PDB file of C-alpha atoms (C1' of nucleotides) in Angstrom:
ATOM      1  CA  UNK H1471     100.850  -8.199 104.348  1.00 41.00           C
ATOM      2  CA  UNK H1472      99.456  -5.726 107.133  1.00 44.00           C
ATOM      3  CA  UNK H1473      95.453  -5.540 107.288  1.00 50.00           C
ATOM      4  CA  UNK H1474      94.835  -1.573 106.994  1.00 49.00           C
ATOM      5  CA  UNK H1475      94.119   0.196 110.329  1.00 54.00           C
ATOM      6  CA  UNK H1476      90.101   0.275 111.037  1.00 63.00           C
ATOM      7  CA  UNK H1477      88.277   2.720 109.159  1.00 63.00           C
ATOM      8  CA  UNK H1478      87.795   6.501 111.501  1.00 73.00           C
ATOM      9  CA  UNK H1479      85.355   8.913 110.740  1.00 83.00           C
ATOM     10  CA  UNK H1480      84.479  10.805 113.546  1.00 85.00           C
ATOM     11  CA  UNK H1481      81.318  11.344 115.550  1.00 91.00           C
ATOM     12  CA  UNK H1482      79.034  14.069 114.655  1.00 94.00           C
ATOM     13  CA  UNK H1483      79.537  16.670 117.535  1.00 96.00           C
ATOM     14  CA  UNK H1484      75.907  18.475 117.057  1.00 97.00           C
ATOM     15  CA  UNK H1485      74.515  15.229 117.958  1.00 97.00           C
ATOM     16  CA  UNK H1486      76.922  14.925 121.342  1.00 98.00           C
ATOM     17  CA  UNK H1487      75.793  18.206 122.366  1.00 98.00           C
ATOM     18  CA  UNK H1488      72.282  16.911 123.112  1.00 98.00           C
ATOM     19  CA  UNK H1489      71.649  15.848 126.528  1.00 98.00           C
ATOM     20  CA  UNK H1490      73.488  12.703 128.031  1.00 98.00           C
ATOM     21  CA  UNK H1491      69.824  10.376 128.060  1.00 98.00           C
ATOM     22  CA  UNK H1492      69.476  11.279 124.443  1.00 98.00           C
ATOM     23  CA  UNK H1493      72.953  10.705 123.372  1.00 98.00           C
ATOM     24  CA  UNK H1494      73.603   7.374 125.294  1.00 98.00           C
ATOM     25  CA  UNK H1495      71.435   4.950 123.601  1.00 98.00           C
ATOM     26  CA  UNK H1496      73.221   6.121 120.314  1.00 97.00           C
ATOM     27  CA  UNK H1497      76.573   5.475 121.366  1.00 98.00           C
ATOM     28  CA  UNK H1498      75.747   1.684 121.588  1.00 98.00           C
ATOM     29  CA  UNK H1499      77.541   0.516 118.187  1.00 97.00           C
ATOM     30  CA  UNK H1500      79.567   2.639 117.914  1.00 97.00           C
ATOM     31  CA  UNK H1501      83.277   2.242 117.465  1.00 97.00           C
ATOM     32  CA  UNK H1502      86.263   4.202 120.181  1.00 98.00           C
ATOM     33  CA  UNK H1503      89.754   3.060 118.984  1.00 97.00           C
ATOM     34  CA  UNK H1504      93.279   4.121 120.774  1.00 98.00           C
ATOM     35  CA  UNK H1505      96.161   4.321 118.498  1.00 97.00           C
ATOM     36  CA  UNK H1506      99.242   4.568 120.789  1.00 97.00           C
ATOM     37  CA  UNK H1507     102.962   3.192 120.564  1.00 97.00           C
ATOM     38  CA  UNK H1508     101.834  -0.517 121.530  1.00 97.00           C
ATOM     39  CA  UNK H1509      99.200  -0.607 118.921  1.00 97.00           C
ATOM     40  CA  UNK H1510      95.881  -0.076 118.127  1.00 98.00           C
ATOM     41  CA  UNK H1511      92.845  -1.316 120.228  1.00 98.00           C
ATOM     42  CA  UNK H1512      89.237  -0.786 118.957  1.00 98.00           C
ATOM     43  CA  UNK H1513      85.704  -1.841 120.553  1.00 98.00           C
ATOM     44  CA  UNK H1514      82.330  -1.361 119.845  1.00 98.00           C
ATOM     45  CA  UNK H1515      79.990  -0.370 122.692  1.00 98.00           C
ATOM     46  CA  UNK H1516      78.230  -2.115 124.097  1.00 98.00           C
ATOM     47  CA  UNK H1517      76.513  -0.961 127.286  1.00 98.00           C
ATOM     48  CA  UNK H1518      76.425   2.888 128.646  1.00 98.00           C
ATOM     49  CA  UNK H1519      75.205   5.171 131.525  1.00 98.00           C
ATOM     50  CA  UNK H1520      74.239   8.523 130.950  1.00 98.00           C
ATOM     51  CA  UNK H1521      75.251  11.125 134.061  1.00 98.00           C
ATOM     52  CA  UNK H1522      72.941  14.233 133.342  1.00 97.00           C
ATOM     53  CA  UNK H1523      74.716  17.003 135.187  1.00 93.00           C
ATOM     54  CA  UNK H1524      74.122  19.370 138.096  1.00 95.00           C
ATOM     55  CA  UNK H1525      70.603  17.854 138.655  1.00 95.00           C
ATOM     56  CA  UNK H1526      71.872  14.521 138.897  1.00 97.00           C
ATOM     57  CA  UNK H1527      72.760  13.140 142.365  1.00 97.00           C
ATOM     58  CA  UNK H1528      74.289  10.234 141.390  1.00 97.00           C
ATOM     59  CA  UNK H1529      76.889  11.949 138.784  1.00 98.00           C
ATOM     60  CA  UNK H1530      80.522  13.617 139.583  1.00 98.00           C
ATOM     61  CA  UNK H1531      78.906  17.387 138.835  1.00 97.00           C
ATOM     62  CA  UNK H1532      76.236  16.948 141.255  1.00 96.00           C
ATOM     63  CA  UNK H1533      77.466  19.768 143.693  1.00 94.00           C
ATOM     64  CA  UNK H1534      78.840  21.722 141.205  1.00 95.00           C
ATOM     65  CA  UNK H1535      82.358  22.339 139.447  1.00 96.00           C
ATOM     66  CA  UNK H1536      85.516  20.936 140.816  1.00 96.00           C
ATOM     67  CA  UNK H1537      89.255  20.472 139.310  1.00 95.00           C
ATOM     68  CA  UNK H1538      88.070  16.296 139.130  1.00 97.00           C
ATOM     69  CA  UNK H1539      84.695  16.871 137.010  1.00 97.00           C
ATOM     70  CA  UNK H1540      85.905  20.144 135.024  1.00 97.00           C
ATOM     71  CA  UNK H1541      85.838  18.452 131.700  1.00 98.00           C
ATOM     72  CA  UNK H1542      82.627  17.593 132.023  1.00 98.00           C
ATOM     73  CA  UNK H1543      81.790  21.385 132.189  1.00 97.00           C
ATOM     74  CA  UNK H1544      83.615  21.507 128.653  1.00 98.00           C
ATOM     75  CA  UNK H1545      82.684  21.290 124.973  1.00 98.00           C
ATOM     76  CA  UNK H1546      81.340  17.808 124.390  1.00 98.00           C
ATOM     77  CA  UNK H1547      83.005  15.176 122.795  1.00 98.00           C
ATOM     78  CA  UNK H1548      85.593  15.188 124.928  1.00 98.00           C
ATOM     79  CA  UNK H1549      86.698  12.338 127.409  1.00 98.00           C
ATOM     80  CA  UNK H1550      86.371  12.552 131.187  1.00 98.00           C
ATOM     81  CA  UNK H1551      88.649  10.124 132.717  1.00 98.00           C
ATOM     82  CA  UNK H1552      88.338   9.529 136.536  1.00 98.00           C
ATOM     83  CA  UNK H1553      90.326   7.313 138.958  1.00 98.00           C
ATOM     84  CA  UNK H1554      87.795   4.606 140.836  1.00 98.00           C
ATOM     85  CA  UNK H1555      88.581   2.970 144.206  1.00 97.00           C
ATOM     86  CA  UNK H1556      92.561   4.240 144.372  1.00 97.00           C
ATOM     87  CA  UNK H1557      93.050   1.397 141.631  1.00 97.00           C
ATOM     88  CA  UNK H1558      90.760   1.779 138.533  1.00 98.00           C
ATOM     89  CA  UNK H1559      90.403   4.602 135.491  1.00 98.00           C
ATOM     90  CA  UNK H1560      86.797   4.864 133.928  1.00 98.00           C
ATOM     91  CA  UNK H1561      86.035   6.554 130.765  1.00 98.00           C
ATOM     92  CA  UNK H1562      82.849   9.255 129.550  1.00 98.00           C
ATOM     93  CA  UNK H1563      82.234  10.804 126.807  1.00 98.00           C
ATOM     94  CA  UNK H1564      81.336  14.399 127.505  1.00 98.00           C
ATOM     95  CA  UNK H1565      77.828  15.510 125.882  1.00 98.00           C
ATOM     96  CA  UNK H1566      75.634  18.364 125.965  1.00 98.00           C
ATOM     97  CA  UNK H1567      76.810  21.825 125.454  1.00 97.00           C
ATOM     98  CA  UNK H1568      79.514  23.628 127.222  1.00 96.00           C
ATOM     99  CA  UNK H1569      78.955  24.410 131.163  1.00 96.00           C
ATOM    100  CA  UNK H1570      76.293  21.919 131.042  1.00 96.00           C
ATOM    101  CA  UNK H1571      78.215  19.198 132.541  1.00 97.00           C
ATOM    102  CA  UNK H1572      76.641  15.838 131.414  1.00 97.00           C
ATOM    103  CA  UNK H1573      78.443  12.615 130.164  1.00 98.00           C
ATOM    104  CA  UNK H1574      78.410   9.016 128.999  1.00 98.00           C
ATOM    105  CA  UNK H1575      79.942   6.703 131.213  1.00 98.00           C
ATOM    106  CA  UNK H1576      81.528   3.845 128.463  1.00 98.00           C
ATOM    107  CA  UNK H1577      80.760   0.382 130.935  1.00 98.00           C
ATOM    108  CA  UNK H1578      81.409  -2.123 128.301  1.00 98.00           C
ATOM    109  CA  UNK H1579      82.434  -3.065 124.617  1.00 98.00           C
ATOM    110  CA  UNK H1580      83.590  -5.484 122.233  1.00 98.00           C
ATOM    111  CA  UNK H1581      87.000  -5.533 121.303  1.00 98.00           C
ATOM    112  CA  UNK H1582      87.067  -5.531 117.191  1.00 97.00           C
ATOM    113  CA  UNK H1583      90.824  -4.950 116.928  1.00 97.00           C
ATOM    114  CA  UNK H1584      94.120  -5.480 118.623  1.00 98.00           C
ATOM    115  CA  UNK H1585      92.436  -8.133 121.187  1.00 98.00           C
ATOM    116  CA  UNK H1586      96.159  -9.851 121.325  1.00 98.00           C
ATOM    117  CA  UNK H1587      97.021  -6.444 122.804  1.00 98.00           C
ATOM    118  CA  UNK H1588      94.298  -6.036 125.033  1.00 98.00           C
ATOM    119  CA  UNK H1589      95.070  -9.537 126.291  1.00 98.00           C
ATOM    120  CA  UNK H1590      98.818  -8.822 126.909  1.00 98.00           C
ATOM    121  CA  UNK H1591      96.918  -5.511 129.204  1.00 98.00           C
ATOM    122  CA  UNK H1592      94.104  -7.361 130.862  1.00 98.00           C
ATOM    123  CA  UNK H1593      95.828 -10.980 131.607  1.00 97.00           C
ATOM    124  CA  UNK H1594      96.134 -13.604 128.780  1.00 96.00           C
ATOM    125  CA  UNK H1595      93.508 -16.067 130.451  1.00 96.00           C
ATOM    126  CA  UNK H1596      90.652 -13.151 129.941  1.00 98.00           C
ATOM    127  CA  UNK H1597      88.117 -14.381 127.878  1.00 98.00           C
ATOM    128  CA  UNK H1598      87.160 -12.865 124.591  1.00 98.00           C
ATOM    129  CA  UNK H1599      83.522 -11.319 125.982  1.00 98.00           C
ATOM    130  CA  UNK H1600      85.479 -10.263 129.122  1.00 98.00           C
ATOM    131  CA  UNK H1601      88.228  -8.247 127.572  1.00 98.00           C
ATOM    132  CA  UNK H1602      86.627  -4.911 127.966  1.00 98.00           C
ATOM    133  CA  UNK H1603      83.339  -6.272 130.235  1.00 98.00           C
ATOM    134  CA  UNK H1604      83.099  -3.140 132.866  1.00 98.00           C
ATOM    135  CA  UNK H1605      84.099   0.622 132.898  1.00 98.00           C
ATOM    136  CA  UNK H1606      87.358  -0.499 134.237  1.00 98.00           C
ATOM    137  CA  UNK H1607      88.287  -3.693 132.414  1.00 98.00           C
ATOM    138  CA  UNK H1608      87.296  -1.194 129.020  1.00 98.00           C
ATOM    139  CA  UNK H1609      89.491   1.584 129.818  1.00 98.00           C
ATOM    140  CA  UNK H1610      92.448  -1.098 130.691  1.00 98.00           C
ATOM    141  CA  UNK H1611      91.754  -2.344 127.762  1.00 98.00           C
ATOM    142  CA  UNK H1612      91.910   0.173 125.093  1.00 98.00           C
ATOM    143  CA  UNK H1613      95.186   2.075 127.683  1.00 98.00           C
ATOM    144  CA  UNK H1614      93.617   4.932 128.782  1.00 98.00           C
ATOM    145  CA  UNK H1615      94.550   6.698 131.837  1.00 98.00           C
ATOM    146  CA  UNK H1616      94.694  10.047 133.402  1.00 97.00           C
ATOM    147  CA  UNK H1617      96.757  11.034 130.794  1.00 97.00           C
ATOM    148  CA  UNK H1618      93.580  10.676 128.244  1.00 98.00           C
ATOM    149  CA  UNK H1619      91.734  13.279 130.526  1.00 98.00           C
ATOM    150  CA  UNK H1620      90.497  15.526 128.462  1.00 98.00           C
ATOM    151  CA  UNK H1621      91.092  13.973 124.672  1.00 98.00           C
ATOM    152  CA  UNK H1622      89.041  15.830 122.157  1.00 98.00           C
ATOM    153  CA  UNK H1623      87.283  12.271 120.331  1.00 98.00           C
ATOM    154  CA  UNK H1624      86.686  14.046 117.460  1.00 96.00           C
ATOM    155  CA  UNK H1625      89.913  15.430 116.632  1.00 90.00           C
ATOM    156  CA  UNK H1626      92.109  13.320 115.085  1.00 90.00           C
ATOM    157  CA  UNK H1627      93.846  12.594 118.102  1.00 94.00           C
ATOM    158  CA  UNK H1628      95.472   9.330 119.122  1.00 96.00           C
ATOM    159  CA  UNK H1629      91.669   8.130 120.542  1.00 97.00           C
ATOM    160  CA  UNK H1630      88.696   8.484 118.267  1.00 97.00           C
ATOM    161  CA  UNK H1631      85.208   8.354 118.808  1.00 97.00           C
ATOM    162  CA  UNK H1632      83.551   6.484 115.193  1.00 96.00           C
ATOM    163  CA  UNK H1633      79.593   6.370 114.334  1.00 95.00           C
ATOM    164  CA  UNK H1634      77.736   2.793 114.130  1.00 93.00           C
ATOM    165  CA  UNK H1635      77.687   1.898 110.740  1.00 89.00           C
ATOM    166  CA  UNK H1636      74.101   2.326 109.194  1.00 87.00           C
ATOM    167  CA  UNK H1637      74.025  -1.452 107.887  1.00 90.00           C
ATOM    168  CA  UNK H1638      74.713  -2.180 111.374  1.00 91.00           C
ATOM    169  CA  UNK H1639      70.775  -2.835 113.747  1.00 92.00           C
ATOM    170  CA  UNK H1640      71.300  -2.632 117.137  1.00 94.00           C
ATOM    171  CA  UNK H1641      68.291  -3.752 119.465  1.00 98.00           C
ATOM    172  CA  UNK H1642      68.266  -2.202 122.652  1.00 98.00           C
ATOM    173  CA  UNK H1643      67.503  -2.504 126.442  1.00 98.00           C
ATOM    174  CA  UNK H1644      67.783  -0.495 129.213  1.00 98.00           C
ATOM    175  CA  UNK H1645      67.327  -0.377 133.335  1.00 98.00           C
ATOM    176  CA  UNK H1646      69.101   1.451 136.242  1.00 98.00           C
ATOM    177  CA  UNK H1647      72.644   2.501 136.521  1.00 98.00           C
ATOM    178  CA  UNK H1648      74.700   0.119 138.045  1.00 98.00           C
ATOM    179  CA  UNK H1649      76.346   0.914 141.456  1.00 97.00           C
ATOM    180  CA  UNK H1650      75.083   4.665 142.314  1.00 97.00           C
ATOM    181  CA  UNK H1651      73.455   5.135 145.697  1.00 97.00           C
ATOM    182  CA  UNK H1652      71.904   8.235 145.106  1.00 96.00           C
ATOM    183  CA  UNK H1653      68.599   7.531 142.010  1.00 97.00           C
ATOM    184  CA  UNK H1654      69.633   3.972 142.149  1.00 97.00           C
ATOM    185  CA  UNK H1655      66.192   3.548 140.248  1.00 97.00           C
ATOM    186  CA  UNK H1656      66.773   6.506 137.147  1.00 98.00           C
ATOM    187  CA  UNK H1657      67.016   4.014 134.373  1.00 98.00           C
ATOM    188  CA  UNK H1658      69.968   5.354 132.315  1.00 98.00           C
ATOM    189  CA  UNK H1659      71.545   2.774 131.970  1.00 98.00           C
ATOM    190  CA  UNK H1660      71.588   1.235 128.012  1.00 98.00           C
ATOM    191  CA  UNK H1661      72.622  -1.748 126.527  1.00 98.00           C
ATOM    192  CA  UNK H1662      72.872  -3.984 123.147  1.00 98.00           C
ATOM    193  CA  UNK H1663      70.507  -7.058 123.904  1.00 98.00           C
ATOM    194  CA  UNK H1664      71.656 -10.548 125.044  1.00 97.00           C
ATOM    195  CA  UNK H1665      75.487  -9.560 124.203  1.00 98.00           C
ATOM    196  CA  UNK H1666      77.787 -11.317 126.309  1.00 98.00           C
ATOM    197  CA  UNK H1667      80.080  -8.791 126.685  1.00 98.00           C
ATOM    198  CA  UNK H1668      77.444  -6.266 128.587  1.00 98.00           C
ATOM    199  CA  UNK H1669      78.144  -6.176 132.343  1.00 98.00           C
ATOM    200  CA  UNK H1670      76.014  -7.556 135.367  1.00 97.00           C
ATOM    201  CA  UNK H1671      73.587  -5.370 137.156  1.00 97.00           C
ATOM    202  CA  UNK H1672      74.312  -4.767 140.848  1.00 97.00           C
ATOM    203  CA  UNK H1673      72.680  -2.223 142.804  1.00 96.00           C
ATOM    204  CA  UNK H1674      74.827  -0.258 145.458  1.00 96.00           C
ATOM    205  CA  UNK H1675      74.337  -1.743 149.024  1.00 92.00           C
ATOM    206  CA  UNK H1676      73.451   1.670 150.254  1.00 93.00           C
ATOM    207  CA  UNK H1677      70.787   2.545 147.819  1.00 94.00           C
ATOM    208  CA  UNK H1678      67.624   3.330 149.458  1.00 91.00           C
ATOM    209  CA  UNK H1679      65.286  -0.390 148.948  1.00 86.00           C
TER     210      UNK H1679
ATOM    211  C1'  DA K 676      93.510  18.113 159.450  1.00 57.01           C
ATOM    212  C1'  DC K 677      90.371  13.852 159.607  1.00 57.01           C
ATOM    213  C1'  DG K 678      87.392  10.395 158.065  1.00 57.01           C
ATOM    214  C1'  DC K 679      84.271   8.349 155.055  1.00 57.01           C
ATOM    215  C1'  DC K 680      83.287   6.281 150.850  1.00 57.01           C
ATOM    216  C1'  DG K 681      82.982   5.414 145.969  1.00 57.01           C
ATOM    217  C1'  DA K 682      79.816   5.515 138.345  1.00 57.01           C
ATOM    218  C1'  DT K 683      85.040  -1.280 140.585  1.00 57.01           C
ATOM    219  C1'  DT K 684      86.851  -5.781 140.374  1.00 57.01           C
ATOM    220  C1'  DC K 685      88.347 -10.065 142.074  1.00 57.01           C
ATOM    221  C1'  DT K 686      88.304 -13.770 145.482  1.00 57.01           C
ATOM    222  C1'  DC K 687      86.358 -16.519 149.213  1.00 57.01           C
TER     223       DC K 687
ATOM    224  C1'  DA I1022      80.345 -11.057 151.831  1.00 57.01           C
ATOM    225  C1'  DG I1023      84.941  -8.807 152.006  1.00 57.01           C
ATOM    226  C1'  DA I1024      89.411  -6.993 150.480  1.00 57.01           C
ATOM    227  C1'  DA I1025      92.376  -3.958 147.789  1.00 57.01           C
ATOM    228  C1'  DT I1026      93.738   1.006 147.726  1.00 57.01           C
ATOM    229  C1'  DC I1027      93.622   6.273 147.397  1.00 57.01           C
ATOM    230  C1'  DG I1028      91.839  10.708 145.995  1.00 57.01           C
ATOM    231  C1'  DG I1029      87.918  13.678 146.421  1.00 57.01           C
ATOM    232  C1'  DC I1030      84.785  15.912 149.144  1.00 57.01           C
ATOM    233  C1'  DG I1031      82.288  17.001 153.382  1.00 57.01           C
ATOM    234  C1'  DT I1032      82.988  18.073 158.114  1.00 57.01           C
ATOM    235  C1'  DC I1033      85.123  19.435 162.435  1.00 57.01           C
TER     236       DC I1033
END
DNA sequence: ACGCCGATTCTC
DNA sequence: AGAATCGGCGTC
């Protein structure tokens, strides 16, 4: 007999419209699952960067709205997907209200369903903790691509963005974003404490000592 | 039209 | 430390 699909109830979008600092911390816990044709992948996040719009050097809207970032300039609680390094897709979370164009960046989770089918997508020697370690590897992961550019996360669509269960304590840490050159030092960046499947720190080679 | 470089990842 | 690989964005 099947186990029933994971439980979906969607994020509350009042509390996505807040700004991106506020929002990020309580994303960590909380559930995004992909239900496509291959089957359904689910993780819990586990680490997050906040990008707080137009007065943010180191995020996509920095200089202002292009055909790349427009999402961002959207409604929130929809995803931003961008291509990284001609090879990789990363994944945020739009918050804040309309025209103010901040986001989550999603950097890392725990895969809590369909981890046989994120193995067959990430390589079948990946380790458990390493299935969706990174913006890149979590993205890969769960199948999203440009064609998930966009997705409303709260409405019912084949992605779905699910609140941390209340039972569930979450103990949290945070420090500087990893990679940016530009406010290398803004500590945005939030994770759940000692979990192995939270990303390494590295600071961008360019960023000002 | 041209060139640089990145919210990355993997290997040496 | 360096490669892979390409689209976006600034500059000429």
């Amino acid at each position: 007999m099947e186990e029933p699909a994971p439980h979906l109830l969607p994020f509350d979008r009042a509390v996505l419209a807040r700004p991106a600092p506020e929002v990020a911390p309580l994303l960590l816990g909380a559930q995004l699952t992909h239900a496509s044709a291959q089957g359904t992948v689910a993780i819990t996040i586990t680490e997050v960067e906040a990008y707080d719009g137009e007065r943010d050097p180191a995020s996509h809207a920095y200089r202002g709205k292009t055909a790349r970032n427009a999402v961002m300039f959207g409604p929130p609680g929809h995803l931003y997907v961008y291509f990284s390094y001609g090879m990789h897709w990363c994944a945020n979370i739009v918050t804040g209200p309309a025209e103010y164009a901040s986001g989550v960046l999603i950097r890392a989770g725990r895969v809590t369903w369909g981890a046989p089918l994120a193995r067959q997508r990430r390589g079948m020697a990946v380790p458990e903790h390493h299935l969706a370690r990174g913006p890149a590897c979590l993205t890969q992961a769960l199948g999203i691509d440009r064609t998930h550019a966009g997705t409303d996360l709260l409405g019912g669509s084949a992605l779905t963005l699910s609140p941390r269960p209340d039972s569930q304590v979450v103990t949290t840490a945070n420090g500087p974003r990893v990679g940016v050159r530009l406010a290398a030092d803004v500590p945005w960046r939030w994770w759940i404490a000692g979990d192995p499947t939270v990303s390494s720190y590295r600071r961008n080679h360019r960023a000002s000592p």
